[in-house]
């Protein structure tokens, strides 16, 4: 129930403050939450680069290791507090990316077919593109009196 409440409030706030130039849906996060998301994003980019490098060397073991580091294990690292803040569609899109990297890792080990891995990577990166086309982050100032749900300050309205 808490989740639905949070999502509803995010949509209300987004409608009120959405930027006219950047039409993507606004995610209102604290500085810390934004840092969590962007740190994960940079890990996704550098991990993807490492997979590509391993791919051209046809090093299937390295591909599997790098892909697995971007899998569901990564998602479970301290993201529980973000779950209540981010829209469900956003979380699902994120989870599908992590699942895809686990699949890439498993298939790289089982099939050892670099072209197959390349196709999987290309497919899964469509989710990176889709999410970036849909969302932008705005930082919620801690002193703001906006009525946004904040799990860190449940009594602050
Ligand atoms: C579920 C949504 C979602 C998915 C999936 C996603 N991203 Fe992001 N990413 C974001 C958002 C939101 C931002 C911040 C955009 C903004 O505020 O303009 C971002 C920002 C980034 C940034 C900038 C980081 C920084 O330090 O500013 C990079 C790099 C990035 N993403 C890479 C990736 C890669 C690579 C993938 C796929 C492997 C990916 N992202 C998948 C939502 C997502």
XYZ file of N, CA and C and ligand atoms in Angstrom:
514
model
N 0.831 -1.202 0.000
C 0.000 0.000 0.000
C 0.865 1.252 0.000
N 1.921 1.213 0.792
C 2.849 2.339 0.888
C 3.378 2.701 -0.506
N 3.712 1.667 -1.290
C 4.265 1.868 -2.626
C 3.309 2.636 -3.522
N 2.049 2.218 -3.499
C 1.053 2.844 -4.355
C 0.893 4.304 -3.967
N 0.896 4.562 -2.676
C 0.801 5.924 -2.153
C 1.967 6.765 -2.666
N 3.158 6.217 -2.586
C 4.359 6.935 -3.020
C 4.284 7.250 -4.504
N 3.883 6.276 -5.290
C 3.833 6.456 -6.739
C 2.819 7.531 -7.094
N 1.661 7.494 -6.434
C 0.619 8.483 -6.704
C 1.140 9.884 -6.426
N 1.854 10.060 -5.341
C 2.371 11.379 -4.991
C 3.432 11.839 -5.973
N 4.258 10.909 -6.435
C 5.290 11.270 -7.400
C 4.635 11.815 -8.669
N 3.566 11.176 -9.113
C 2.882 11.625 -10.325
C 2.289 13.017 -10.130
N 1.729 13.279 -8.959
C 1.147 14.585 -8.671
C 2.230 15.655 -8.739
N 3.361 15.388 -8.099
C 4.452 16.354 -8.062
C 5.012 16.551 -9.467
N 5.118 15.440 -10.213
C 5.687 15.521 -11.550
C 4.834 16.433 -12.426
N 3.537 16.306 -12.314
C 2.636 17.102 -13.141
C 2.789 18.586 -12.815
N 3.037 18.886 -11.541
C 3.094 20.274 -11.113
C 4.395 20.959 -11.512
N 5.485 20.207 -11.613
C 6.777 20.857 -11.806
C 7.516 20.391 -13.063
N 6.875 19.573 -13.894
C 7.567 19.035 -15.069
C 8.128 20.167 -15.935
N 9.319 19.949 -16.372
C 9.994 20.943 -17.197
C 9.380 20.966 -18.594
N 9.219 22.157 -19.164
C 8.581 22.269 -20.471
C 9.475 21.791 -21.600
N 10.790 21.929 -21.438
C 11.712 21.574 -22.520
C 11.968 20.077 -22.525
N 12.319 19.536 -21.381
C 12.544 18.099 -21.245
C 11.221 17.448 -20.859
N 10.625 16.738 -21.808
C 9.271 16.200 -21.615
C 9.254 14.884 -20.835
N 10.418 14.349 -20.529
C 10.429 13.043 -19.862
C 9.846 13.154 -18.458
N 9.257 12.063 -18.028
C 8.663 12.027 -16.692
C 9.717 12.318 -15.629
N 9.357 13.154 -14.671
C 10.298 13.564 -13.632
C 10.240 12.620 -12.434
N 11.415 12.163 -12.009
C 11.532 11.401 -10.763
C 12.110 12.345 -9.724
N 11.353 12.601 -8.672
C 11.856 13.482 -7.611
C 12.605 12.659 -6.582
N 13.907 12.861 -6.521
C 14.743 12.091 -5.598
C 15.532 13.030 -4.701
N 15.999 12.504 -3.578
C 16.936 13.262 -2.762
C 18.312 13.162 -3.426
N 19.217 14.000 -2.997
C 20.582 13.977 -3.516
C 21.184 12.570 -3.383
N 20.941 11.945 -2.227
C 21.494 10.616 -1.947
C 20.897 9.553 -2.869
N 19.575 9.631 -3.067
C 18.915 8.658 -3.944
C 19.399 8.823 -5.385
N 19.535 10.093 -5.808
C 20.035 10.356 -7.155
C 21.439 9.771 -7.309
N 22.254 9.944 -6.279
C 23.612 9.427 -6.329
C 23.610 7.897 -6.458
N 22.695 7.234 -5.734
C 22.583 5.774 -5.834
C 22.258 5.347 -7.262
N 21.256 6.034 -7.848
C 20.828 5.666 -9.198
C 21.970 5.901 -10.193
N 22.586 7.093 -10.126
C 23.608 7.429 -11.122
C 24.875 6.592 -10.950
N 25.191 6.229 -9.694
C 26.353 5.356 -9.470
C 26.106 3.997 -10.129
N 24.876 3.499 -9.973
C 24.542 2.234 -10.626
C 24.614 2.376 -12.140
N 24.143 3.514 -12.638
C 24.155 3.754 -14.085
C 25.576 3.727 -14.639
N 26.474 4.387 -13.931
C 27.864 4.412 -14.410
C 28.474 3.020 -14.369
N 28.068 2.210 -13.386
C 28.535 0.823 -13.316
C 27.982 0.025 -14.505
N 26.734 0.319 -14.882
C 26.142 -0.367 -16.042
C 26.907 -0.017 -17.318
N 27.249 1.271 -17.458
C 27.981 1.691 -18.659
C 29.373 1.068 -18.689
N 30.099 1.126 -17.573
C 31.475 0.606 -17.600
C 31.452 -0.922 -17.722
N 30.459 -1.568 -17.105
C 30.336 -3.025 -17.243
C 30.040 -3.426 -18.679
N 29.179 -2.649 -19.327
C 28.848 -2.935 -20.727
C 30.088 -2.777 -21.610
N 30.873 -1.747 -21.319
C 32.121 -1.551 -22.080
C 33.050 -2.748 -21.893
N 33.131 -3.244 -20.642
C 34.023 -4.390 -20.383
C 33.526 -5.643 -21.096
N 32.214 -5.798 -21.162
C 31.663 -6.949 -21.886
C 32.040 -6.853 -23.365
N 31.923 -5.651 -23.939
C 32.254 -5.475 -25.354
C 33.728 -5.768 -25.610
N 34.580 -5.312 -24.689
C 36.008 -5.574 -24.846
C 36.292 -7.074 -24.793
N 35.656 -7.771 -23.829
C 35.827 -9.214 -23.716
C 35.250 -9.934 -24.933
N 34.190 -9.334 -25.483
C 33.552 -9.941 -26.654
C 34.502 -9.959 -27.852
N 35.179 -8.828 -28.086
C 36.048 -8.824 -29.273
C 37.265 -9.720 -29.084
N 37.596 -9.994 -27.794
C 38.667 -10.966 -27.524
C 38.113 -12.385 -27.467
N 36.819 -12.512 -27.586
C 36.119 -13.793 -27.459
C 36.486 -14.521 -26.175
N 36.610 -13.752 -25.103
C 36.912 -14.310 -23.785
C 35.584 -14.537 -23.052
N 35.014 -15.716 -23.240
C 33.670 -15.989 -22.723
C 33.624 -15.998 -21.193
N 34.737 -16.376 -20.572
C 34.785 -16.377 -19.103
C 34.690 -14.952 -18.561
N 35.443 -14.049 -19.192
C 35.399 -12.638 -18.763
C 34.032 -12.031 -19.053
N 33.449 -12.379 -20.191
C 32.102 -11.883 -20.521
C 31.130 -12.274 -19.414
N 31.183 -13.554 -19.032
C 30.255 -14.055 -18.010
C 30.467 -13.321 -16.687
N 31.733 -13.110 -16.319
C 32.028 -12.447 -15.041
C 31.514 -11.006 -15.039
N 31.778 -10.277 -16.121
C 31.336 -8.874 -16.179
C 29.812 -8.782 -16.252
N 29.207 -9.669 -17.021
C 27.743 -9.641 -17.143
C 27.102 -9.969 -15.798
N 27.666 -10.957 -15.112
C 27.065 -11.346 -13.828
C 27.148 -10.219 -12.803
N 28.201 -9.416 -12.876
C 28.334 -8.298 -11.921
C 27.244 -7.242 -12.133
N 26.574 -7.293 -13.284
C 25.483 -6.352 -13.557
C 24.115 -7.022 -13.389
N 24.120 -8.244 -12.864
C 22.877 -9.019 -12.755
C 22.070 -8.678 -11.521
N 21.178 -9.584 -11.157
C 20.266 -9.343 -10.035
C 21.012 -9.103 -8.723
N 22.216 -9.659 -8.593
C 23.021 -9.433 -7.396
C 23.299 -7.951 -7.196
N 23.535 -7.261 -8.299
C 23.773 -5.814 -8.248
C 22.497 -5.091 -7.806
N 21.367 -5.544 -8.312
C 20.090 -4.897 -8.014
C 19.760 -4.973 -6.531
N 20.175 -6.042 -5.888
C 19.806 -6.224 -4.491
C 20.696 -5.448 -3.525
N 21.744 -4.830 -4.074
C 22.655 -4.076 -3.211
C 22.053 -2.732 -2.818
N 21.472 -2.673 -1.644
C 21.002 -1.407 -1.082
C 20.021 -0.620 -1.914
N 19.128 -1.295 -2.597
C 18.158 -0.565 -3.404
C 16.759 -0.644 -2.832
N 16.635 -1.265 -1.674
C 15.305 -1.454 -1.100
C 14.613 -0.123 -0.818
N 15.380 0.862 -0.369
C 14.756 2.149 -0.059
C 14.317 2.885 -1.325
N 14.953 2.549 -2.460
C 14.568 3.200 -3.715
C 13.260 2.638 -4.264
N 13.013 1.362 -3.920
C 11.815 0.688 -4.412
C 10.544 1.452 -4.050
N 10.533 2.070 -2.865
C 9.326 2.766 -2.427
C 9.225 4.160 -3.031
N 10.291 4.613 -3.661
C 10.314 5.976 -4.191
C 10.107 5.997 -5.703
N 10.608 4.950 -6.373
C 10.567 4.948 -7.831
C 9.298 4.265 -8.342
N 8.760 4.748 -9.466
C 7.553 4.135 -10.036
C 7.780 2.659 -10.352
N 6.690 1.896 -10.261
C 6.803 0.459 -10.485
C 7.346 0.141 -11.888
N 6.887 0.888 -12.905
C 7.353 0.636 -14.279
C 8.857 0.836 -14.374
N 9.350 1.848 -13.663
C 10.777 2.142 -13.660
C 11.546 0.962 -13.060
N 11.069 0.479 -11.894
C 11.728 -0.644 -11.230
C 11.710 -1.885 -12.121
N 10.575 -2.119 -12.796
C 10.467 -3.308 -13.646
C 11.442 -3.253 -14.821
N 11.549 -2.062 -15.410
C 12.476 -1.878 -16.529
C 13.913 -2.129 -16.044
N 14.206 -1.611 -14.862
C 15.534 -1.819 -14.280
C 15.813 -3.293 -14.002
N 14.819 -3.978 -13.429
C 14.984 -5.399 -13.125
C 15.176 -6.214 -14.396
N 14.468 -5.854 -15.467
C 14.602 -6.624 -16.703
C 16.021 -6.493 -17.265
N 16.646 -5.340 -17.033
C 18.042 -5.179 -17.467
C 18.956 -6.106 -16.653
N 18.756 -6.116 -15.322
C 19.596 -6.985 -14.483
C 19.395 -8.464 -14.835
N 18.147 -8.846 -15.063
C 17.862 -10.242 -15.430
C 18.548 -10.598 -16.744
N 18.513 -9.666 -17.693
C 19.124 -9.918 -18.996
C 20.628 -10.150 -18.849
N 21.273 -9.405 -17.949
C 22.718 -9.598 -17.774
C 23.014 -10.958 -17.144
N 22.155 -11.433 -16.241
C 22.337 -12.781 -15.691
C 22.197 -13.836 -16.793
N 21.250 -13.584 -17.688
C 21.025 -14.516 -18.789
C 22.228 -14.510 -19.730
N 22.751 -13.324 -20.004
C 23.932 -13.197 -20.867
C 25.090 -13.991 -20.248
N 25.260 -13.848 -18.928
C 26.347 -14.563 -18.238
C 26.170 -16.074 -18.372
N 24.977 -16.565 -18.086
C 24.718 -18.006 -18.123
C 24.905 -18.561 -19.535
N 24.393 -17.832 -20.533
C 24.498 -18.314 -21.906
C 25.923 -18.238 -22.435
N 26.680 -17.225 -21.987
C 28.076 -17.122 -22.420
C 28.850 -18.361 -21.964
N 28.555 -18.801 -20.731
C 29.228 -19.989 -20.199
C 28.750 -21.265 -20.888
N 27.450 -21.363 -21.118
C 26.884 -22.603 -21.656
C 27.120 -22.737 -23.160
N 26.929 -21.644 -23.911
C 26.959 -21.737 -25.374
C 28.314 -21.335 -25.968
N 29.041 -20.456 -25.257
C 30.329 -19.936 -25.754
C 30.229 -19.445 -27.204
N 29.164 -18.706 -27.464
C 28.898 -18.205 -28.811
C 28.863 -16.673 -28.747
N 29.973 -16.034 -29.154
C 30.102 -14.588 -28.966
C 29.086 -13.800 -29.796
N 28.741 -14.314 -30.960
C 27.735 -13.604 -31.774
C 26.370 -13.635 -31.091
N 26.084 -14.748 -30.448
C 24.829 -14.861 -29.705
C 24.825 -13.861 -28.551
N 25.961 -13.773 -27.834
C 26.084 -12.809 -26.733
C 25.905 -11.389 -27.244
N 26.522 -11.106 -28.389
C 26.430 -9.757 -28.961
C 24.981 -9.402 -29.258
N 24.235 -10.354 -29.791
C 22.824 -10.103 -30.082
C 22.034 -9.862 -28.799
N 22.303 -10.680 -27.771
C 21.624 -10.507 -26.476
C 21.913 -9.132 -25.887
N 23.183 -8.719 -25.966
C 23.573 -7.429 -25.391
C 22.866 -6.295 -26.126
N 22.857 -6.406 -27.447
C 22.192 -5.398 -28.263
C 20.709 -5.313 -27.915
N 20.071 -6.466 -27.774
C 18.647 -6.511 -27.409
C 18.402 -5.878 -26.038
N 19.231 -6.276 -25.059
C 18.971 -5.816 -23.696
C 19.234 -4.316 -23.568
N 20.113 -3.775 -24.411
C 20.378 -2.339 -24.332
C 19.225 -1.492 -24.847
N 18.259 -2.132 -25.501
C 17.050 -1.393 -25.874
C 16.315 -0.904 -24.627
N 16.488 -1.647 -23.516
C 15.870 -1.223 -22.255
C 16.572 0.000 -21.670
N 17.886 0.107 -21.863
C 18.598 1.320 -21.442
C 18.001 2.502 -22.212
N 17.874 2.320 -23.513
C 17.381 3.390 -24.378
C 15.957 3.777 -23.987
N 15.103 2.774 -23.796
C 13.691 3.029 -23.479
C 13.556 3.820 -22.185
N 14.320 3.426 -21.165
C 14.192 4.107 -19.887
C 14.693 5.544 -19.981
N 15.825 5.739 -20.645
C 16.368 7.094 -20.763
C 15.452 8.009 -21.566
N 14.698 7.431 -22.478
C 13.749 8.238 -23.242
C 12.554 8.660 -22.388
N 12.316 7.934 -21.289
C 11.084 8.147 -20.516
C 11.248 8.947 -19.235
N 12.432 8.934 -18.641
C 12.576 9.502 -17.293
C 13.748 10.473 -17.169
N 13.556 11.440 -16.282
C 14.643 12.318 -15.856
C 14.568 12.449 -14.336
N 15.720 12.766 -13.736
C 15.775 12.913 -12.281
C 15.833 14.390 -11.909
N 15.020 14.782 -10.946
C 15.137 16.102 -10.322
C 15.475 15.892 -8.855
N 16.341 16.735 -8.335
C 16.723 16.587 -6.935
C 15.743 17.326 -6.041
N 15.305 16.581 -5.046
C 14.385 17.094 -4.035
C 15.222 17.790 -2.982
N 15.055 19.096 -2.846
C 15.823 19.806 -1.811
C 15.314 19.411 -0.428
N 16.225 19.083 0.499
C 15.788 18.612 1.820
C 14.936 19.627 2.568
N 15.130 20.903 2.302
C 14.394 21.930 3.034
C 13.031 22.229 2.405
N 12.796 21.708 1.202
C 11.556 22.014 0.498
C 10.342 21.502 1.275
N 9.261 22.220 1.202
C 8.055 21.814 1.930
C 7.052 21.176 0.978
N 7.558 20.691 -0.152
C 6.695 20.033 -1.119
C 6.128 18.751 -0.520
N 4.890 18.417 -0.876
C 4.248 17.251 -0.280
C 4.633 15.977 -1.027
N 5.900 15.646 -0.979
C 6.357 14.428 -1.630
C 6.692 13.400 -0.559
N 6.301 12.181 -0.801
C 6.591 11.112 0.126
C 8.099 10.944 0.273
N 8.578 10.931 1.490
C 9.988 10.691 1.729
C 10.142 9.612 2.794
N 10.723 8.448 2.432
C 10.832 7.356 3.387
C 11.772 7.703 4.547
N 12.662 8.685 4.317
C 13.604 9.060 5.381
C 12.937 9.946 6.426
N 11.904 10.680 6.011
C 11.218 11.593 6.925
C 9.719 11.345 6.862
N 9.265 10.209 7.428
C 7.851 9.837 7.263
C 6.876 10.841 7.863
N 7.327 11.702 8.789
C 6.397 12.619 9.431
C 6.492 14.018 8.865
N 7.316 14.178 7.823
C 7.508 15.489 7.233
C 6.537 15.682 6.074
N 5.689 16.695 6.117
C 4.742 16.881 5.016
C 4.934 18.230 4.358
C 14.821 1.846 -15.401
C 15.397 2.976 -16.025
C 16.808 2.939 -16.543
C 17.453 1.898 -17.151
C 16.911 0.525 -17.515
C 18.772 2.371 -17.447
N 18.926 3.658 -17.033
Fe 20.614 4.785 -17.143
N 19.656 6.373 -16.296
C 18.337 6.381 -15.911
C 17.972 7.704 -15.439
C 16.603 8.132 -14.927
C 19.119 8.498 -15.555
C 19.245 9.997 -15.245
C 18.717 10.737 -16.457
C 18.477 12.211 -16.208
O 18.196 12.623 -15.089
O 18.532 12.962 -17.213
C 20.174 7.625 -16.086
C 21.480 8.012 -16.327
C 22.455 7.210 -16.881
C 23.822 7.595 -17.083
C 24.452 8.920 -16.658
C 25.133 8.707 -15.318
C 25.670 9.976 -14.666
O 26.605 9.865 -13.885
O 25.150 11.066 -14.960
C 24.458 6.550 -17.683
C 25.917 6.470 -18.135
C 23.483 5.483 -17.844
N 22.272 5.914 -17.330
C 23.753 4.259 -18.421
C 22.836 3.219 -18.554
C 23.091 1.959 -19.246
C 24.368 1.603 -19.960
C 21.947 1.218 -19.136
C 21.657 -0.169 -19.653
C 22.648 -1.192 -19.501
C 20.997 2.017 -18.388
N 21.559 3.216 -18.063
C 19.731 1.595 -18.082
C 17.477 5.316 -15.948
C 17.742 4.052 -16.473
